[in-house]
mmCIF file of C-alpha atoms and ligand atoms in Angstrom:
data_model
loop_
_atom_site.group_PDB
_atom_site.id
_atom_site.type_symbol
_atom_site.label_atom_id
_atom_site.label_comp_id
_atom_site.label_asym_id
_atom_site.label_seq_id
_atom_site.Cartn_x
_atom_site.Cartn_y
_atom_site.Cartn_z
ATOM 1 C CA UNK A 251 88.653 -63.493 -230.307
ATOM 2 C CA UNK A 252 92.317 -63.503 -229.251
ATOM 3 C CA UNK A 253 94.684 -66.412 -229.329
ATOM 4 C CA UNK A 254 95.732 -67.490 -225.790
ATOM 5 C CA UNK A 255 98.071 -70.033 -224.310
ATOM 6 C CA UNK A 256 100.026 -70.850 -221.239
ATOM 7 C CA UNK A 257 103.613 -71.962 -221.898
ATOM 8 C CA UNK A 258 106.147 -73.758 -219.683
ATOM 9 C CA UNK A 259 109.601 -72.567 -220.571
ATOM 10 C CA UNK A 260 111.890 -75.371 -219.391
ATOM 11 C CA UNK A 261 115.366 -76.680 -219.940
ATOM 12 C CA UNK A 262 118.681 -77.130 -218.259
ATOM 13 C CA UNK A 263 120.258 -74.366 -216.194
ATOM 14 C CA UNK A 264 121.970 -71.555 -218.150
ATOM 15 C CA UNK A 265 120.222 -72.420 -221.420
ATOM 16 C CA UNK A 266 118.881 -68.940 -221.700
ATOM 17 C CA UNK A 267 115.221 -69.488 -220.599
ATOM 18 C CA UNK A 268 114.931 -66.224 -218.615
ATOM 19 C CA UNK A 269 116.680 -64.304 -221.426
ATOM 20 C CA UNK A 270 114.126 -65.769 -223.900
ATOM 21 C CA UNK A 271 111.233 -64.942 -221.634
ATOM 22 C CA UNK A 272 112.333 -61.285 -221.189
ATOM 23 C CA UNK A 273 112.858 -61.056 -225.035
ATOM 24 C CA UNK A 274 109.369 -62.358 -225.690
ATOM 25 C CA UNK A 275 107.706 -60.189 -223.139
ATOM 26 C CA UNK A 276 109.773 -57.120 -224.327
ATOM 27 C CA UNK A 277 110.598 -56.198 -220.823
ATOM 28 C CA UNK A 278 112.783 -57.670 -218.104
ATOM 29 C CA UNK A 279 110.552 -59.728 -215.860
ATOM 30 C CA UNK A 280 113.205 -62.358 -214.900
ATOM 31 C CA UNK A 281 116.804 -62.028 -213.741
ATOM 32 C CA UNK A 282 119.615 -63.351 -215.985
ATOM 33 C CA UNK A 283 123.243 -64.272 -215.326
ATOM 34 C CA UNK A 284 125.996 -66.456 -216.643
ATOM 35 C CA UNK A 285 125.936 -68.358 -213.338
ATOM 36 C CA UNK A 286 124.060 -71.711 -213.136
ATOM 37 C CA UNK A 287 120.767 -71.778 -211.218
ATOM 38 C CA UNK A 288 119.967 -68.183 -211.520
ATOM 39 C CA UNK A 289 116.138 -68.512 -211.509
ATOM 40 C CA UNK A 290 114.833 -69.968 -208.270
ATOM 41 C CA UNK A 291 111.104 -69.242 -208.553
ATOM 42 C CA UNK A 292 108.537 -69.899 -211.247
ATOM 43 C CA UNK A 293 107.914 -66.525 -212.776
ATOM 44 C CA UNK A 294 105.081 -65.573 -215.051
ATOM 45 C CA UNK A 295 105.873 -63.272 -217.946
ATOM 46 C CA UNK A 296 102.869 -62.096 -219.972
ATOM 47 C CA UNK A 297 103.215 -61.359 -223.702
ATOM 48 C CA UNK A 298 100.757 -58.945 -225.224
ATOM 49 C CA UNK A 299 100.637 -59.126 -228.983
ATOM 50 C CA UNK A 300 98.111 -58.220 -231.723
ATOM 51 C CA UNK A 301 97.444 -61.961 -232.070
ATOM 52 C CA UNK A 302 96.564 -62.391 -228.373
ATOM 53 C CA UNK A 303 98.243 -63.239 -225.067
ATOM 54 C CA UNK A 304 100.835 -65.791 -223.978
ATOM 55 C CA UNK A 305 101.482 -66.547 -220.401
ATOM 56 C CA UNK A 306 105.009 -67.733 -220.079
ATOM 57 C CA UNK A 307 106.202 -69.636 -217.017
ATOM 58 C CA UNK A 308 109.943 -69.179 -216.534
ATOM 59 C CA UNK A 309 111.216 -72.091 -214.457
ATOM 60 C CA UNK A 310 114.416 -72.903 -212.572
ATOM 61 C CA UNK A 311 116.732 -74.800 -214.900
ATOM 62 C CA UNK A 312 116.991 -78.491 -214.377
ATOM 63 C CA UNK A 313 120.291 -79.576 -212.956
ATOM 64 C CA UNK A 314 121.748 -82.331 -210.852
ATOM 65 C CA UNK A 315 120.016 -81.661 -207.611
ATOM 66 C CA UNK A 316 122.186 -81.011 -204.568
ATOM 67 C CA UNK A 317 120.428 -80.537 -201.185
ATOM 68 C CA UNK A 318 116.911 -79.463 -200.479
ATOM 69 C CA UNK A 319 117.000 -76.228 -202.557
ATOM 70 C CA UNK A 320 118.261 -78.056 -205.633
ATOM 71 C CA UNK A 321 115.539 -80.776 -205.349
ATOM 72 C CA UNK A 322 112.886 -78.182 -204.922
ATOM 73 C CA UNK A 323 114.013 -76.278 -208.028
ATOM 74 C CA UNK A 324 113.960 -79.473 -210.149
ATOM 75 C CA UNK A 325 110.454 -80.358 -208.787
ATOM 76 C CA UNK A 326 109.203 -76.838 -209.622
ATOM 77 C CA UNK A 327 110.379 -77.065 -213.205
ATOM 78 C CA UNK A 328 108.876 -80.478 -213.793
ATOM 79 C CA UNK A 329 105.551 -79.519 -212.305
ATOM 80 C CA UNK A 330 105.155 -76.385 -214.351
ATOM 81 C CA UNK A 331 105.525 -78.333 -217.487
ATOM 82 C CA UNK A 332 102.641 -80.498 -216.499
ATOM 83 C CA UNK A 333 99.889 -77.814 -216.196
ATOM 84 C CA UNK A 334 100.349 -75.801 -219.321
ATOM 85 C CA UNK A 335 99.120 -75.748 -222.958
ATOM 86 C CA UNK A 336 102.540 -75.615 -224.621
ATOM 87 C CA UNK A 337 105.907 -76.974 -223.453
ATOM 88 C CA UNK A 338 108.849 -74.839 -224.762
ATOM 89 C CA UNK A 339 112.208 -76.641 -224.139
ATOM 90 C CA UNK A 340 115.204 -74.351 -224.428
ATOM 91 C CA UNK A 341 118.568 -75.846 -225.376
ATOM 92 C CA UNK A 342 121.932 -74.034 -225.393
ATOM 93 C CA UNK A 343 122.919 -75.329 -228.797
ATOM 94 C CA UNK A 344 126.305 -73.581 -228.590
ATOM 95 C CA UNK A 345 127.312 -76.696 -226.486
ATOM 96 C CA UNK A 346 126.817 -80.356 -227.189
ATOM 97 C CA UNK A 347 123.636 -81.886 -225.700
ATOM 98 C CA UNK A 348 124.162 -82.519 -222.022
ATOM 99 C CA UNK A 349 122.551 -84.993 -219.679
ATOM 100 C CA UNK A 350 119.824 -82.603 -218.615
ATOM 101 C CA UNK A 351 118.983 -81.761 -222.304
ATOM 102 C CA UNK A 352 118.536 -85.418 -223.017
ATOM 103 C CA UNK A 353 116.417 -85.743 -219.846
ATOM 104 C CA UNK A 354 114.005 -83.286 -221.208
ATOM 105 C CA UNK A 355 113.902 -85.023 -224.519
ATOM 106 C CA UNK A 356 113.174 -88.330 -222.842
ATOM 107 C CA UNK A 357 110.423 -86.735 -220.788
ATOM 108 C CA UNK A 358 108.786 -85.309 -223.870
ATOM 109 C CA UNK A 359 109.073 -88.644 -225.731
ATOM 110 C CA UNK A 360 107.556 -90.439 -222.834
ATOM 111 C CA UNK A 361 104.755 -88.094 -221.903
ATOM 112 C CA UNK A 362 103.920 -86.889 -225.488
ATOM 113 C CA UNK A 363 102.601 -83.462 -224.769
ATOM 114 C CA UNK A 364 100.630 -82.352 -227.737
ATOM 115 C CA UNK A 365 102.281 -79.074 -228.361
ATOM 116 C CA UNK A 366 106.025 -78.832 -227.979
ATOM 117 C CA UNK A 367 108.550 -76.232 -229.243
ATOM 118 C CA UNK A 368 112.283 -77.199 -229.091
ATOM 119 C CA UNK A 369 114.278 -73.988 -229.110
ATOM 120 C CA UNK A 370 117.864 -74.174 -230.308
ATOM 121 C CA UNK A 371 119.089 -71.149 -228.420
ATOM 122 C CA UNK A 372 122.303 -69.065 -228.780
ATOM 123 C CA UNK A 373 122.068 -69.318 -232.543
ATOM 124 C CA UNK A 374 124.531 -66.327 -232.751
ATOM 125 C CA UNK A 375 127.297 -68.560 -231.478
ATOM 126 C CA UNK A 376 129.659 -70.721 -233.322
ATOM 127 C CA UNK A 377 129.891 -73.700 -233.214
ATOM 128 C CA UNK A 378 126.205 -74.535 -233.226
ATOM 129 C CA UNK A 379 125.172 -78.119 -232.555
ATOM 130 C CA UNK A 380 121.848 -78.287 -234.319
ATOM 131 C CA UNK A 381 122.403 -81.772 -235.820
ATOM 132 C CA UNK A 382 123.578 -83.254 -232.541
ATOM 133 C CA UNK A 383 120.403 -82.020 -230.842
ATOM 134 C CA UNK A 384 118.200 -83.426 -233.583
ATOM 135 C CA UNK A 385 120.047 -86.730 -233.432
ATOM 136 C CA UNK A 386 119.706 -86.866 -229.674
ATOM 137 C CA UNK A 387 115.994 -86.353 -230.039
ATOM 138 C CA UNK A 388 115.675 -89.203 -232.619
ATOM 139 C CA UNK A 389 117.475 -91.463 -230.203
ATOM 140 C CA UNK A 390 115.424 -90.374 -227.160
ATOM 141 C CA UNK A 391 112.210 -90.899 -229.132
ATOM 142 C CA UNK A 392 113.212 -94.336 -230.476
ATOM 143 C CA UNK A 393 114.365 -95.514 -227.054
ATOM 144 C CA UNK A 394 111.180 -94.500 -225.378
ATOM 145 C CA UNK A 395 108.971 -96.054 -228.103
ATOM 146 C CA UNK A 396 111.048 -99.116 -228.172
ATOM 147 C CA UNK A 397 110.488 -99.774 -224.457
ATOM 148 C CA UNK A 398 106.805 -98.945 -224.839
ATOM 149 C CA UNK A 399 106.404 -101.519 -227.658
ATOM 150 C CA UNK A 400 108.274 -104.011 -225.698
ATOM 151 C CA UNK A 401 105.950 -103.454 -222.867
ATOM 152 C CA UNK A 402 102.867 -103.692 -225.024
ATOM 153 C CA UNK A 403 103.857 -106.751 -227.001
ATOM 154 C CA UNK A 404 106.632 -108.275 -224.919
ATOM 155 C CA UNK A 405 108.752 -108.974 -227.967
ATOM 156 C CA UNK A 406 111.762 -106.924 -229.118
ATOM 157 C CA UNK A 407 111.831 -108.469 -232.610
ATOM 158 C CA UNK A 408 108.407 -107.037 -233.405
ATOM 159 C CA UNK A 409 109.762 -103.511 -232.598
ATOM 160 C CA UNK A 410 112.723 -103.993 -234.962
ATOM 161 C CA UNK A 411 110.270 -104.825 -237.739
ATOM 162 C CA UNK A 412 108.129 -101.889 -237.122
ATOM 163 C CA UNK A 413 110.917 -99.415 -236.958
ATOM 164 C CA UNK A 414 111.999 -100.243 -240.484
ATOM 165 C CA UNK A 415 108.718 -99.148 -242.051
ATOM 166 C CA UNK A 416 108.255 -95.424 -242.717
ATOM 167 C CA UNK A 417 104.968 -94.059 -241.746
ATOM 168 C CA UNK A 418 104.137 -96.862 -239.386
ATOM 169 C CA UNK A 419 101.055 -95.756 -237.433
ATOM 170 C CA UNK A 420 102.392 -97.216 -234.239
ATOM 171 C CA UNK A 421 105.613 -95.234 -234.299
ATOM 172 C CA UNK A 422 103.952 -92.021 -235.538
ATOM 173 C CA UNK A 423 101.763 -91.642 -232.533
ATOM 174 C CA UNK A 424 104.308 -89.563 -230.633
ATOM 175 C CA UNK A 425 104.896 -85.892 -230.274
ATOM 176 C CA UNK A 426 106.348 -83.965 -233.147
ATOM 177 C CA UNK A 427 108.190 -80.987 -231.747
ATOM 178 C CA UNK A 428 108.490 -77.779 -233.696
ATOM 179 C CA UNK A 429 112.239 -76.878 -233.895
ATOM 180 C CA UNK A 430 113.171 -73.167 -234.004
ATOM 181 C CA UNK A 431 116.363 -71.281 -233.631
ATOM 182 C CA UNK A 432 116.617 -68.223 -231.366
ATOM 183 C CA UNK A 433 119.029 -65.454 -230.469
ATOM 184 C CA UNK A 434 117.393 -64.554 -227.181
ATOM 185 C CA UNK A 435 119.625 -61.722 -226.311
ATOM 186 C CA UNK A 436 117.759 -59.559 -228.849
ATOM 187 C CA UNK A 437 114.008 -59.132 -229.053
ATOM 188 C CA UNK A 438 114.018 -59.673 -232.831
ATOM 189 C CA UNK A 439 116.104 -62.754 -232.541
ATOM 190 C CA UNK A 440 113.500 -64.541 -230.511
ATOM 191 C CA UNK A 441 110.748 -63.861 -233.093
ATOM 192 C CA UNK A 442 110.658 -67.384 -234.566
ATOM 193 C CA UNK A 443 109.827 -68.717 -231.028
ATOM 194 C CA UNK A 444 106.947 -66.226 -230.678
ATOM 195 C CA UNK A 445 105.494 -67.250 -233.942
ATOM 196 C CA UNK A 446 105.749 -70.905 -233.121
ATOM 197 C CA UNK A 447 104.059 -70.250 -229.824
ATOM 198 C CA UNK A 448 101.183 -68.349 -231.391
ATOM 199 C CA UNK A 449 100.904 -71.059 -234.002
ATOM 200 C CA UNK A 450 99.964 -73.444 -231.255
ATOM 201 C CA UNK A 451 97.764 -70.992 -229.331
ATOM 202 C CA UNK A 452 93.948 -71.401 -229.480
ATOM 203 C CA UNK A 453 91.129 -68.805 -229.471
ATOM 204 C CA UNK A 454 90.000 -67.869 -225.958
ATOM 205 C CA UNK A 455 89.564 -65.115 -223.278
ATOM 206 C CA UNK A 456 92.560 -63.101 -222.141
ATOM 207 C CA UNK A 457 93.850 -64.503 -218.899
ATOM 208 C CA UNK A 458 95.358 -61.184 -217.647
ATOM 209 C CA UNK A 459 94.727 -57.506 -218.144
ATOM 210 C CA UNK A 460 96.387 -56.303 -221.326
ATOM 211 C CA UNK A 461 98.900 -53.998 -219.574
ATOM 212 C CA UNK A 462 100.304 -56.486 -217.117
ATOM 213 C CA UNK A 463 103.799 -57.962 -217.918
ATOM 214 C CA UNK A 464 104.107 -60.099 -214.745
ATOM 215 C CA UNK A 465 102.261 -60.921 -211.547
ATOM 216 C CA UNK A 466 105.369 -61.951 -209.616
ATOM 217 C CA UNK A 467 105.127 -60.716 -206.055
ATOM 218 C CA UNK A 468 106.950 -57.384 -205.490
ATOM 219 C CA UNK A 469 109.038 -58.632 -202.564
ATOM 220 C CA UNK A 470 110.303 -61.612 -204.563
ATOM 221 C CA UNK A 471 111.095 -59.411 -207.547
ATOM 222 C CA UNK A 472 113.160 -57.028 -205.373
ATOM 223 C CA UNK A 473 114.995 -59.976 -203.840
ATOM 224 C CA UNK A 474 115.802 -61.279 -207.337
ATOM 225 C CA UNK A 475 117.191 -58.041 -208.570
ATOM 226 C CA UNK A 476 119.473 -57.800 -205.489
ATOM 227 C CA UNK A 477 120.543 -61.414 -206.123
ATOM 228 C CA UNK A 478 121.207 -60.683 -209.817
ATOM 229 C CA UNK A 479 123.487 -57.832 -208.844
ATOM 230 C CA UNK A 480 125.281 -60.073 -206.489
ATOM 231 C CA UNK A 481 125.767 -62.687 -209.108
ATOM 232 C CA UNK A 482 127.228 -60.129 -211.392
ATOM 233 C CA UNK A 483 129.652 -58.908 -208.730
ATOM 234 C CA UNK A 484 130.748 -62.206 -207.214
ATOM 235 C CA UNK A 485 130.811 -64.324 -210.355
ATOM 236 C CA UNK A 486 131.623 -67.845 -209.406
ATOM 237 C CA UNK A 487 132.024 -67.044 -205.691
ATOM 238 C CA UNK A 488 129.338 -68.622 -203.468
ATOM 239 C CA UNK A 489 126.391 -67.912 -205.814
ATOM 240 C CA UNK A 490 124.433 -70.892 -204.485
ATOM 241 C CA UNK A 491 125.051 -70.131 -200.848
ATOM 242 C CA UNK A 492 123.546 -66.677 -201.169
ATOM 243 C CA UNK A 493 119.892 -66.060 -200.235
ATOM 244 C CA UNK A 494 118.009 -62.801 -200.216
ATOM 245 C CA UNK A 495 114.866 -62.133 -198.170
ATOM 246 C CA UNK A 496 113.076 -58.820 -198.544
ATOM 247 C CA UNK A 497 111.684 -58.151 -195.134
ATOM 248 C CA UNK A 498 109.562 -55.141 -195.988
ATOM 249 C CA UNK A 499 108.671 -52.683 -198.610
ATOM 250 C CA UNK A 500 107.173 -49.376 -197.359
ATOM 251 C CA UNK A 501 105.430 -47.348 -200.051
ATOM 252 C CA UNK A 502 105.927 -43.663 -199.165
ATOM 253 C CA UNK A 503 104.135 -42.414 -202.128
ATOM 254 C CA UNK A 504 106.847 -40.833 -204.139
ATOM 255 C CA UNK A 505 109.387 -43.531 -203.156
ATOM 256 C CA UNK A 506 109.644 -46.988 -201.672
ATOM 257 C CA UNK A 507 111.819 -48.000 -198.817
ATOM 258 C CA UNK A 508 112.892 -51.601 -198.592
ATOM 259 C CA UNK A 509 114.867 -53.663 -196.149
ATOM 260 C CA UNK A 510 116.452 -56.955 -197.188
ATOM 261 C CA UNK A 511 118.498 -59.568 -195.500
ATOM 262 C CA UNK A 512 121.470 -61.118 -197.284
ATOM 263 C CA UNK A 513 121.961 -64.645 -196.003
ATOM 264 C CA UNK A 514 125.219 -66.559 -196.234
ATOM 265 C CA UNK A 515 125.985 -70.118 -195.092
ATOM 266 C CA UNK A 516 129.302 -69.583 -193.155
ATOM 267 C CA UNK A 517 130.967 -66.752 -191.264
ATOM 268 C CA UNK A 518 133.874 -66.755 -193.703
ATOM 269 C CA UNK A 519 131.445 -65.709 -196.453
ATOM 270 C CA UNK A 520 130.442 -62.538 -194.698
ATOM 271 C CA UNK A 521 133.436 -60.453 -195.788
ATOM 272 C CA UNK A 522 132.942 -61.619 -199.346
ATOM 273 C CA UNK A 523 129.464 -60.245 -199.613
ATOM 274 C CA UNK A 524 130.365 -57.032 -197.788
ATOM 275 C CA UNK A 525 133.641 -56.336 -199.582
ATOM 276 C CA UNK A 526 136.581 -54.227 -198.555
ATOM 277 C CA UNK A 527 135.357 -50.994 -196.771
ATOM 278 C CA UNK A 528 131.848 -52.253 -197.731
ATOM 279 C CA UNK A 529 132.573 -51.708 -201.310
ATOM 280 C CA UNK A 530 130.727 -54.820 -202.629
ATOM 281 C CA UNK A 531 127.479 -54.321 -200.662
ATOM 282 C CA UNK A 532 127.486 -50.704 -201.623
ATOM 283 C CA UNK A 533 127.969 -51.375 -205.322
ATOM 284 C CA UNK A 534 125.286 -54.058 -205.294
ATOM 285 C CA UNK A 535 122.851 -51.707 -203.478
ATOM 286 C CA UNK A 536 123.431 -48.866 -205.918
ATOM 287 C CA UNK A 537 123.070 -51.190 -209.016
ATOM 288 C CA UNK A 538 119.890 -52.769 -207.539
ATOM 289 C CA UNK A 539 118.399 -49.330 -206.730
ATOM 290 C CA UNK A 540 119.076 -48.193 -210.221
ATOM 291 C CA UNK A 541 117.348 -51.175 -211.728
ATOM 292 C CA UNK A 542 114.408 -51.212 -209.348
ATOM 293 C CA UNK A 543 113.673 -47.528 -210.226
ATOM 294 C CA UNK A 544 113.458 -48.585 -213.887
ATOM 295 C CA UNK A 545 111.336 -51.628 -213.201
ATOM 296 C CA UNK A 546 108.839 -50.032 -210.801
ATOM 297 C CA UNK A 547 108.912 -46.410 -212.085
ATOM 298 C CA UNK A 548 109.591 -45.031 -208.516
ATOM 299 C CA UNK A 549 112.801 -44.498 -206.626
ATOM 300 C CA UNK A 550 113.520 -47.418 -204.322
ATOM 301 C CA UNK A 551 116.003 -47.067 -201.401
ATOM 302 C CA UNK A 552 117.395 -50.313 -200.093
ATOM 303 C CA UNK A 553 118.816 -51.247 -196.757
ATOM 304 C CA UNK A 554 120.863 -54.482 -196.713
ATOM 305 C CA UNK A 555 121.723 -56.579 -193.659
ATOM 306 C CA UNK A 556 124.171 -59.519 -193.878
ATOM 307 C CA UNK A 557 123.458 -62.466 -191.625
ATOM 308 C CA UNK A 558 125.048 -65.847 -191.283
ATOM 309 C CA UNK A 559 122.462 -68.604 -191.290
ATOM 310 C CA UNK A 560 124.113 -71.999 -191.558
ATOM 311 C CA UNK A 561 122.252 -74.385 -193.843
ATOM 312 C CA UNK A 562 119.617 -71.834 -194.806
ATOM 313 C CA UNK A 563 119.203 -73.850 -198.098
ATOM 314 C CA UNK A 564 117.681 -76.658 -195.987
ATOM 315 C CA UNK A 565 115.583 -74.471 -193.762
ATOM 316 C CA UNK A 566 111.898 -74.837 -194.700
ATOM 317 C CA UNK A 567 110.800 -71.640 -193.079
ATOM 318 C CA UNK A 568 113.389 -69.525 -194.852
ATOM 319 C CA UNK A 569 112.832 -71.280 -198.148
ATOM 320 C CA UNK A 570 109.145 -70.499 -197.774
ATOM 321 C CA UNK A 571 109.960 -66.847 -197.036
ATOM 322 C CA UNK A 572 111.942 -66.782 -200.311
ATOM 323 C CA UNK A 573 108.923 -68.156 -202.198
ATOM 324 C CA UNK A 574 110.663 -71.360 -203.072
ATOM 325 C CA UNK A 575 108.105 -73.739 -201.458
ATOM 326 C CA UNK A 576 104.806 -72.576 -202.867
ATOM 327 C CA UNK A 577 105.182 -72.007 -206.641
ATOM 328 C CA UNK A 578 102.786 -69.656 -208.491
ATOM 329 C CA UNK A 579 101.355 -72.530 -210.505
HETATM 330 N N1 LIG B 264 125.223 -65.477 -227.006
HETATM 331 C C1 LIG B 264 124.032 -65.665 -226.464
HETATM 332 N N2 LIG B 264 123.924 -65.705 -225.069
HETATM 333 C C2 LIG B 264 122.692 -65.959 -224.596
HETATM 334 C C3 LIG B 264 121.562 -66.121 -225.398
HETATM 335 N N3 LIG B 264 120.522 -66.398 -224.555
HETATM 336 C C4 LIG B 264 121.062 -66.319 -223.277
HETATM 337 N N4 LIG B 264 122.314 -66.106 -223.261
HETATM 338 C C5 LIG B 264 123.220 -65.895 -222.031
HETATM 339 O O1 LIG B 264 123.160 -67.144 -221.370
HETATM 340 C C6 LIG B 264 123.354 -66.856 -219.967
HETATM 341 C C7 LIG B 264 122.224 -67.635 -219.174
HETATM 342 O O2 LIG B 264 120.992 -67.011 -219.417
HETATM 343 P P1 LIG B 264 119.758 -67.183 -218.467
HETATM 344 O O3 LIG B 264 118.625 -66.567 -219.169
HETATM 345 O O4 LIG B 264 120.044 -66.678 -217.121
HETATM 346 O O5 LIG B 264 119.659 -68.755 -218.413
HETATM 347 P P2 LIG B 264 118.544 -69.598 -217.659
HETATM 348 O O6 LIG B 264 118.188 -70.787 -218.582
HETATM 349 O O7 LIG B 264 117.376 -68.803 -217.301
HETATM 350 O O8 LIG B 264 119.365 -70.198 -216.377
HETATM 351 P P3 LIG B 264 118.757 -70.613 -214.964
HETATM 352 O O9 LIG B 264 117.884 -69.568 -214.473
HETATM 353 O O10 LIG B 264 120.024 -70.889 -214.179
HETATM 354 O O11 LIG B 264 118.007 -71.976 -215.227
HETATM 355 C C8 LIG B 264 123.356 -65.378 -219.807
HETATM 356 O O12 LIG B 264 124.631 -65.001 -219.752
HETATM 357 C C9 LIG B 264 122.659 -64.883 -221.130
HETATM 358 O O13 LIG B 264 123.112 -63.551 -221.425
HETATM 359 C C10 LIG B 264 121.709 -66.085 -226.844
HETATM 360 O O14 LIG B 264 120.784 -66.336 -227.639
HETATM 361 N N5 LIG B 264 122.939 -65.886 -227.324
HETATM 362 MG MG1 LIG B 265 116.565 -68.296 -215.448
#
């Protein structure tokens, strides 16, 4: 029988979760960019391997939530971690541990999931803060256990005594994460993560057909590719105030025709997404069409409409249309 596991890939925004998922799947199933909050939906990437099958949930990176969309993304990430066999926390170890990294450590220390992989990502970069991450974990674990013991016994002094003894059964009961390094920008660089995950996987029936790499809905996948091309074009300009809704996809046999709405928050943002003489929207459309042909194996022609929709990030109906309200898990 094959080895099978579901894996929540979590961590702070920009840590490289989607890049890692793509490397593990061996195909691009999730969009990637240097801009924060790139991933907005939970996306399943399915890894086929001679050992078996891993179902990876790529989640939106945890960040300080601003507004409804931000809160939703955080909730989605936390919820995904709860329902899976393995929790894979990705850290960008080319930077010192940040608040959100420590937040995930505290969560792991508190909830003690049985199978946890801590990925020190961007191992190709220098400096690399491995020790700081390991120290941060030691601290998070001790803090959590200290408050637990205080609760159980009501005396801090007893905790101090226990901490000094190595191999104390009381302090050993927590999670022991497996630490691995990864260079997720290359398929081979992520192999240590793959091996760690299969090490935790258990024998079982395959959850998906062997030739499936993702079950992410087509409309949402197209919207994501358009948004990725926009992120690449606009860089730090209004990335969070840009929403894409794919209105329809018509399968004409040898090609698909798709119409999408590009939403901005304010009228002043319209010229930015259109560009001088429509140069931006044209370049985005071309780049997206090129990638969609590669992803789906058929030519896709896109029609893009730009609309101003004040406060779309708080509009439940629009958020639902973008798939942000009902996760896939
Ligand atoms: N040098 C280097 N860059 C990496 C590595 N992994 C990811 N990156 C880069 O880090 C940036 C963020 O990657 P993403 O995969 O979009 O990050 P994410 O964690 O999914 O971000 P959100 O979706 O916003 O939560 C991109 O520019 C990637 O190319 C790595 O191992 N090495
Ligand atoms: Mg992502």
